[in-house]
Short mmCIF file of C-alpha atoms in Angstrom, two decimals:
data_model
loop_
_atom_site.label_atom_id
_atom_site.label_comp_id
_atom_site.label_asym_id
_atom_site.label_seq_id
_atom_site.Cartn_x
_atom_site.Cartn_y
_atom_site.Cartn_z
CA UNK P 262 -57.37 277.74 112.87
CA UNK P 263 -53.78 277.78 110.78
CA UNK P 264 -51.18 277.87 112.55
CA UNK P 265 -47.73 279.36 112.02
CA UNK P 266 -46.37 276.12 111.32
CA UNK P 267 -49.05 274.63 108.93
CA UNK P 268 -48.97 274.76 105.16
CA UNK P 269 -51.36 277.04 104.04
CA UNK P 270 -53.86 276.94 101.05
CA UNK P 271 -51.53 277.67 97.77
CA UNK P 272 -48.77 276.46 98.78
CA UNK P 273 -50.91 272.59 99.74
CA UNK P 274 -52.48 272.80 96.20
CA UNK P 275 -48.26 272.88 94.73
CA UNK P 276 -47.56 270.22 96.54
CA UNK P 277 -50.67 268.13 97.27
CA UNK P 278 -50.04 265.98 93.79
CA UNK P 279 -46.39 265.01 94.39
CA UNK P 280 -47.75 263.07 97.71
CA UNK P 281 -48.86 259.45 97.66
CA UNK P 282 -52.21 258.49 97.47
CA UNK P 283 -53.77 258.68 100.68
CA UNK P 284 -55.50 255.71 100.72
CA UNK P 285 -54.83 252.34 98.77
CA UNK P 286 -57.99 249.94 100.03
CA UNK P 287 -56.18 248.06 102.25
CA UNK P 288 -56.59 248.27 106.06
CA UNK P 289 -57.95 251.15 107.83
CA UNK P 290 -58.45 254.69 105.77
CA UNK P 291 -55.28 256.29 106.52
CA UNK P 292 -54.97 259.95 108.03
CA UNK P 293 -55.01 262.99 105.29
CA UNK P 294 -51.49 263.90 104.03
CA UNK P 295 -52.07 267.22 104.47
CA UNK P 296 -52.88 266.48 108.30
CA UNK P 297 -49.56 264.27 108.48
CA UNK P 298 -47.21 267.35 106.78
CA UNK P 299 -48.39 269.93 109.26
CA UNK P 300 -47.35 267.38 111.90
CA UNK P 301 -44.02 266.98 110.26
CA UNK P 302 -43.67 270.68 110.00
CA UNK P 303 -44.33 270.86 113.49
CA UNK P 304 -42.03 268.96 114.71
CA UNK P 305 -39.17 270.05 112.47
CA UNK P 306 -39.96 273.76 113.43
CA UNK P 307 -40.06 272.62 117.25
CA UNK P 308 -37.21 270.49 117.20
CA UNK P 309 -39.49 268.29 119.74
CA UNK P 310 -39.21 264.53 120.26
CA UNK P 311 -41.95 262.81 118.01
CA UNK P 312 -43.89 261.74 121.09
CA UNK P 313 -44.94 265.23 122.17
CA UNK P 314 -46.24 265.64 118.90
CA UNK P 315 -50.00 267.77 119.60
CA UNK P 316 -52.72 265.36 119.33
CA UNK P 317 -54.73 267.44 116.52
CA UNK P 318 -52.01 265.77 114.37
CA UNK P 319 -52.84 262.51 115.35
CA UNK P 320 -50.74 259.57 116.69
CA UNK P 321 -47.07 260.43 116.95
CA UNK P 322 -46.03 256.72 115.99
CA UNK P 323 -48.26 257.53 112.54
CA UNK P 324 -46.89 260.62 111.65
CA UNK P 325 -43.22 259.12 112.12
CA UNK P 326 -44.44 256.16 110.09
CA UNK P 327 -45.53 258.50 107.40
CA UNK P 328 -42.40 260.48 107.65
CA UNK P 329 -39.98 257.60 107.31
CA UNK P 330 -42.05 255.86 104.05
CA UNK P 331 -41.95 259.75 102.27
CA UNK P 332 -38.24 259.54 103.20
CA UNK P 333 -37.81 256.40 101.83
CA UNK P 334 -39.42 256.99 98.91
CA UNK P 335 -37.66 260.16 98.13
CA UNK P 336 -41.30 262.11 98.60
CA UNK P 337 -39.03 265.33 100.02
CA UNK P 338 -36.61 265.57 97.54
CA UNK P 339 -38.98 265.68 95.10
CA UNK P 340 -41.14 268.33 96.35
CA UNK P 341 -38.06 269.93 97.07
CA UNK P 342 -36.94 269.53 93.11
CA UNK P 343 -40.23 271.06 92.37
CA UNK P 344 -40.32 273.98 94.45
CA UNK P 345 -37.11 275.09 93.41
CA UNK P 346 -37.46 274.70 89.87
CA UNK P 347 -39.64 278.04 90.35
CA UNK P 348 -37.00 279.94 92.69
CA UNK P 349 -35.33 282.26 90.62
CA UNK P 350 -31.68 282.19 92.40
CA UNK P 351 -29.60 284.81 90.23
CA UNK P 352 -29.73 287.53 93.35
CA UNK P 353 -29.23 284.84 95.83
CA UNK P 354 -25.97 285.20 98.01
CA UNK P 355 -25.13 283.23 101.47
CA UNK P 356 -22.26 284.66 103.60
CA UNK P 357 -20.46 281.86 105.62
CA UNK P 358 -20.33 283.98 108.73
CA UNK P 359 -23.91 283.91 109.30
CA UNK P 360 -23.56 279.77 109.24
CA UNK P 361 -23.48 278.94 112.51
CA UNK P 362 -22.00 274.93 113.22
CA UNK P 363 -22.38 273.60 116.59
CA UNK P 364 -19.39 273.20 118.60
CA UNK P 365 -18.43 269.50 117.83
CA UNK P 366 -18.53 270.60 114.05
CA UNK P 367 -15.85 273.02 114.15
CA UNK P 368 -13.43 271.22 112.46
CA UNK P 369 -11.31 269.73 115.70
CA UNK P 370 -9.90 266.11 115.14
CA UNK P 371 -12.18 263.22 116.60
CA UNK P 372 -11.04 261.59 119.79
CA UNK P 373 -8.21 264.42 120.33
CA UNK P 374 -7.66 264.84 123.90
CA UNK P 375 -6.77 268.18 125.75
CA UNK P 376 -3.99 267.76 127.93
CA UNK P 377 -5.30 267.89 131.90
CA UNK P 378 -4.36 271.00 133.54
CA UNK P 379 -1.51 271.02 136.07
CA UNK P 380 -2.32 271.91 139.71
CA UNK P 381 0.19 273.30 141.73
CA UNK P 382 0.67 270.56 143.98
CA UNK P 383 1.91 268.45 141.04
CA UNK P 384 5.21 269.95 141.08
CA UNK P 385 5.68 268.73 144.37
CA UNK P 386 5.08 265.52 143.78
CA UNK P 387 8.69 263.59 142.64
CA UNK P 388 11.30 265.98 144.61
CA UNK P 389 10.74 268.57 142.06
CA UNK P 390 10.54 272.08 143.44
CA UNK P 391 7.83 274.95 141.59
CA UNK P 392 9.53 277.21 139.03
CA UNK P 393 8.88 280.36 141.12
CA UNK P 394 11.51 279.37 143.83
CA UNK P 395 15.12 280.10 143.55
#
């Protein structure tokens, strides 16, 4: 059964060439690429930590393993080179208010510090007396 997550048919046969060979003769047969990128895909659409990665994917550590060498080796940016060299981007328009940045992004200077609020009771402290008396 595909899932939501999985590449599907046409889109695996676009692709399938730009991935290394799945097996070289050395060691144990390796796991199917196609298997290993629906594992990826998985956990970039989830977000999840590698280790909770479904076992139908196989081992977490060899999906990570896989991921890392194709990220290495530049295997991403060069499906992503070829998958765009199809897009046809001429009606293609991003509005910067639909961007959202998380909150430590926002621009703010590292290592600022807000001031701590002032309690009451502070302007007691030293003989001074609170603003709202005479």
């Amino acid at each position: 059964m595909l899932r939501r997550h999985e590449i599907r048919d046409p889109h695996w046969e676009r692709i399938e060439a730009l991935l290394p060979p799945e097996n070289t003769g050395e060691g144990r047969p390796s796991k199917p690429n196609r298997m290993m990128l629906n594992g990826m895909l998985w956990k970039v659409k989830t977000g999840a930590p590698w280790r909770d990665l479904p076992e139908r994917f196989g081992p977490w550590k060899t999906v990570y393993s896989r991921f890392r060498l194709w990220s290495k080796d530049d295997v991403f940016q060069k499906i992503f080179e070829s998958l765009s060299s199809d897009a046809d981007l001429q009606e293609v328009s991003l509005d910067s208010t639909s961007c959202k940045v998380h909150q430590h992004a926002a621009g703010a200077e590292k290592g600022l510090k807000m001031p701590k609020p002032t309690k009451k009771s502070d302007f007691r402290e030293g003989g001074a007396t609170p603003k709202s008396t005479p």
